């Protein structure tokens, strides 16, 4: 453990009020460099031979056995071939980076500062880590991520997802900085979940009717440009999105999620743990340190 406080009580309250929290400077320079360098190496090593040349579909990657690469829609010409070098065509890679790659593992599962932060936040009692990705947001084509909340995609009963999103490069309004609807986690229950369909493939299952009063307008959103090294904590129910990258620069980000081990994670979820690769606990022993706050809001 580290011997200083990362979250002040005010920041902790802000997270619970807004449903997200921007923490500048969480990653050290050497961590940013190592994650960026490793991301570029993995992109370089990725071979298009045998790749299905399809864009992202979650069911293809739910087995977690590999680090997989998903391509941008706009990286294909009319002939169905890539219209640019593969390094500039990949939308994201995932979903087991934190398990399989030592660099990503060290900032995720073996990171005392992160463990300290999780204890201070008090959102989870006994968190499990799942689904890590690098999102590349390629120059000019890096696709928009539409409004969503993460507990729809990483559903537990009760909902318990929490996102950890690290800017590896400066994020600007032009290259697709994240935007949030502050407080929406308090107003918007999880009304659907993303599941493996019995007939094969994936789709949404309705849980309850959406609240017709819980509508949002684009002007309610708050965009959060940030520097490389910033960590953004994302409550599983808060609505958020990012726009297309219209700039000539990449916007690399590393992200993973945690869920509460005591919550039910069932076989309908698209992402399934396996005996060879179960979801890893953040703490190998139950934490003994007192926490603030509670696991849900
Ligand atoms: O990185 C992005 O642009 C979107 C990330 C996001 O929405 C998420 O991690 O849930």
XYZ file of C-alpha atoms and ligand atoms in Angstrom:
307
model
C 0.000 0.000 0.000
C 1.040 3.605 -0.427
C 1.259 5.826 2.629
C -0.718 8.852 1.422
C -4.285 9.676 0.512
C -5.187 9.769 -3.177
C -8.844 10.771 -2.888
C -9.867 13.590 -0.583
C -13.371 13.298 0.933
C -14.447 16.115 -1.433
C -13.315 14.172 -4.500
C -15.030 11.053 -3.196
C -18.273 13.006 -2.798
C -17.876 14.463 -6.278
C -17.646 10.968 -7.749
C -20.831 9.912 -5.979
C -22.630 13.131 -7.022
C -21.558 13.237 -10.690
C -21.069 9.526 -11.382
C -17.551 10.074 -12.662
C -14.325 11.630 -11.455
C -11.381 13.048 -13.383
C -8.053 12.490 -11.582
C -5.226 14.292 -13.433
C -1.696 12.893 -13.147
C -2.645 9.445 -11.828
C -0.198 7.652 -14.112
C 3.509 8.450 -13.822
C 5.405 9.473 -16.970
C 7.220 6.119 -17.061
C 3.888 4.270 -16.843
C 2.420 6.326 -19.693
C 5.498 5.662 -21.818
C 5.473 1.933 -21.049
C 1.760 1.578 -21.890
C 2.088 3.591 -25.102
C 5.212 1.714 -26.200
C 3.625 -1.672 -25.488
C 0.403 -0.689 -27.294
C 2.416 0.252 -30.367
C 4.449 -2.983 -30.178
C 1.271 -5.076 -29.980
C -0.185 -3.202 -32.956
C 3.038 -3.824 -34.828
C 3.064 -7.542 -33.978
C -0.610 -7.978 -34.907
C -0.889 -9.857 -38.183
C -3.742 -9.396 -40.624
C -3.165 -12.960 -41.857
C -6.114 -14.972 -40.651
C -7.909 -11.907 -39.241
C -11.592 -11.941 -40.252
C -11.280 -8.244 -41.261
C -14.480 -7.357 -39.482
C -15.214 -4.443 -37.233
C -15.952 -4.801 -33.547
C -18.560 -7.326 -32.441
C -18.471 -8.277 -28.793
C -19.423 -11.944 -29.254
C -16.263 -12.670 -31.212
C -14.103 -11.697 -28.286
C -15.978 -13.005 -25.275
C -13.694 -15.982 -24.747
C -10.869 -13.781 -23.421
C -8.231 -16.230 -24.615
C -6.383 -13.729 -26.726
C -5.636 -10.134 -27.241
C -7.796 -9.384 -30.274
C -7.871 -6.456 -32.650
C -11.018 -4.754 -33.934
C -10.955 -2.547 -37.009
C -12.491 0.853 -37.713
C -15.512 0.992 -40.054
C -13.894 3.729 -42.110
C -10.642 1.785 -42.556
C -12.203 -0.227 -45.397
C -12.412 0.835 -49.045
C -15.270 -0.098 -51.363
C -13.287 -3.179 -52.384
C -13.539 -4.430 -48.784
C -9.791 -4.067 -48.263
C -8.025 -1.874 -45.737
C -7.451 1.607 -47.113
C -4.560 2.437 -44.754
C -1.739 0.728 -42.800
C -3.053 -1.631 -40.104
C -1.487 0.543 -37.356
C -3.907 3.305 -38.370
C -6.888 0.997 -38.938
C -7.377 -0.657 -35.527
C -10.191 0.772 -33.389
C -9.322 -1.161 -30.225
C -7.554 -4.214 -28.817
C -8.756 -6.320 -25.911
C -10.096 -7.869 -23.770
C -7.546 -9.688 -21.606
C -4.584 -7.306 -21.742
C -4.538 -7.033 -17.945
C -4.243 -10.810 -17.647
C -1.882 -11.635 -20.495
C 0.499 -8.733 -20.893
C 2.983 -7.922 -18.075
C 2.970 -4.146 -18.707
C -0.819 -3.865 -18.608
C -0.950 -6.312 -15.698
C 1.438 -4.162 -13.662
C -0.765 -1.039 -13.841
C -3.971 -3.021 -13.301
C -3.680 -6.068 -11.045
C -0.321 -5.266 -9.456
C -0.635 -1.548 -8.787
C -0.542 -0.435 -5.112
C -1.759 3.103 -5.999
C -4.773 1.667 -7.777
C -5.526 -0.640 -4.839
C -5.281 2.319 -2.485
C -7.674 4.328 -4.666
C -10.187 1.478 -4.761
C -10.071 1.200 -0.976
C -10.528 4.947 -0.541
C -13.421 5.090 -3.016
C -15.288 2.323 -1.172
C -17.404 1.492 -4.218
C -16.542 -2.218 -4.103
C -15.901 -4.547 -1.201
C -14.153 -7.310 -3.095
C -13.623 -6.260 -6.719
C -12.972 -8.496 -9.696
C -11.177 -7.055 -12.716
C -12.442 -7.750 -16.216
C -12.435 -6.551 -19.808
C -9.393 -4.400 -20.496
C -8.910 -2.554 -23.789
C -6.764 0.000 -25.532
C -8.940 2.333 -27.587
C -6.865 3.964 -30.320
C -9.233 6.597 -31.785
C -7.286 6.739 -35.012
C -6.646 10.091 -36.749
C -9.618 11.284 -38.862
C -11.546 7.988 -38.622
C -11.575 7.051 -34.893
C -15.273 6.262 -34.489
C -17.780 7.936 -32.201
C -18.800 5.947 -29.086
C -22.531 6.622 -28.678
C -24.238 7.406 -25.365
C -24.251 4.358 -23.085
C -23.670 3.178 -19.554
C -21.265 0.374 -18.781
C -23.500 -1.741 -16.517
C -25.661 -2.471 -19.588
C -22.668 -4.273 -21.099
C -21.114 -5.664 -17.891
C -24.343 -6.506 -16.142
C -24.451 -7.837 -12.589
C -27.364 -8.135 -10.200
C -27.293 -5.671 -8.527
C -25.396 -3.479 -11.050
C -21.814 -3.003 -9.839
C -19.608 -2.080 -12.808
C -16.992 0.626 -12.372
C -14.785 1.804 -15.236
C -11.158 2.914 -14.984
C -10.191 4.916 -18.072
C -6.628 6.231 -18.502
C -5.693 8.854 -21.088
C -2.380 7.804 -22.634
C -2.323 10.914 -24.837
C -3.825 14.379 -24.518
C -7.604 14.239 -25.105
C -9.152 17.246 -26.816
C -12.580 18.186 -28.205
C -11.166 17.406 -31.666
C -9.711 13.950 -30.991
C -12.636 12.487 -29.040
C -12.402 13.481 -25.363
C -15.016 11.755 -23.175
C -18.309 13.520 -22.329
C -20.568 12.744 -19.377
C -24.103 13.446 -18.255
C -23.343 14.380 -14.627
C -25.666 12.766 -12.076
C -27.321 10.488 -14.658
C -26.282 7.415 -12.612
C -28.778 8.576 -9.951
C -31.666 9.041 -12.413
C -31.173 6.270 -14.956
C -31.604 2.699 -13.752
C -30.173 -0.059 -15.942
C -33.144 -0.898 -18.195
C -31.484 -3.379 -20.563
C -28.507 -5.699 -20.680
C -26.285 -6.977 -23.452
C -26.534 -10.785 -23.599
C -25.577 -13.885 -25.548
C -28.760 -14.782 -27.421
C -30.004 -18.390 -27.232
C -30.057 -18.536 -31.061
C -26.414 -17.373 -31.220
C -24.854 -13.925 -31.427
C -25.537 -11.090 -29.020
C -28.275 -8.549 -28.440
C -30.116 -6.547 -25.808
C -32.531 -7.986 -23.257
C -34.996 -5.560 -21.702
C -35.068 -5.387 -17.897
C -37.643 -2.627 -17.413
C -39.278 0.151 -19.422
C -37.016 3.204 -19.827
C -38.232 6.215 -17.827
C -39.762 8.618 -20.411
C -38.756 11.567 -18.178
C -35.108 10.552 -18.072
C -34.244 12.108 -21.427
C -31.069 14.042 -22.075
C -30.124 16.729 -24.532
C -26.608 17.059 -25.951
C -26.244 20.386 -24.122
C -26.567 18.613 -20.743
C -23.335 16.752 -21.448
C -20.025 17.919 -19.993
C -16.947 17.253 -22.068
C -13.751 16.453 -20.158
C -10.608 17.237 -22.169
C -7.583 16.000 -20.236
C -3.840 15.446 -20.253
C -2.048 12.136 -20.739
C -1.861 10.279 -17.425
C -5.348 11.322 -16.285
C -7.547 8.611 -14.777
C -11.306 8.923 -15.153
C -13.462 6.798 -12.833
C -16.770 5.919 -14.490
C -19.776 4.713 -12.469
C -21.487 1.819 -14.269
C -24.789 3.701 -14.525
C -23.542 7.117 -15.664
C -24.300 8.029 -19.288
C -21.223 8.915 -21.307
C -19.970 9.011 -24.888
C -17.127 10.222 -27.093
C -17.206 11.886 -30.493
C -15.359 10.902 -33.641
C -11.694 11.854 -33.838
C -11.583 14.571 -36.501
C -7.971 15.547 -35.740
C -4.760 14.337 -37.400
C -3.622 12.825 -34.062
C -4.328 9.528 -32.295
C -6.065 9.442 -28.911
C -4.819 6.298 -27.159
C -6.608 5.332 -23.923
C -6.357 2.235 -21.702
C -9.474 1.113 -19.877
C -10.684 -1.770 -17.723
C -13.620 -2.459 -15.459
C -14.292 -3.940 -12.058
C -17.408 -5.627 -10.699
C -18.344 -6.694 -7.171
C -17.548 -10.352 -6.598
C -20.646 -10.748 -4.399
C -23.008 -9.615 -7.189
C -24.496 -12.186 -9.565
C -22.690 -12.438 -12.919
C -24.619 -14.961 -14.965
C -24.068 -17.051 -18.083
C -26.073 -14.668 -20.283
C -23.295 -12.064 -20.257
C -21.355 -11.847 -23.526
C -18.026 -11.918 -21.681
C -17.514 -15.151 -19.763
C -14.738 -16.159 -17.391
C -13.215 -19.574 -18.062
C -11.482 -22.076 -15.743
C -8.156 -21.135 -17.401
C -8.839 -17.433 -17.080
C -11.276 -16.519 -14.306
C -11.920 -12.855 -13.454
C -9.024 -11.853 -11.213
C -9.624 -10.349 -7.780
C -7.919 -6.998 -7.256
C -7.022 -8.013 -3.718
C -5.593 -11.476 -3.210
C -6.696 -11.258 0.435
C -9.831 -9.432 1.604
C -8.799 -5.833 2.361
C -8.700 -5.000 6.056
C -8.568 -1.239 5.722
C -11.708 0.713 6.609
C -13.506 2.199 3.617
C -15.594 5.255 3.084
C -18.920 5.106 1.297
C -20.723 1.999 0.108
C -20.717 -0.314 -2.878
C -23.757 1.248 -4.522
C -25.430 4.604 -4.814
O -12.619 5.791 -25.065
C -13.711 6.111 -25.524
O -13.803 6.897 -26.465
C -14.989 5.576 -24.937
C -14.782 4.799 -23.689
C -16.056 4.348 -23.056
O -17.119 4.784 -23.371
C -15.998 3.340 -21.993
O -14.889 2.906 -21.641
O -17.065 2.958 -21.500
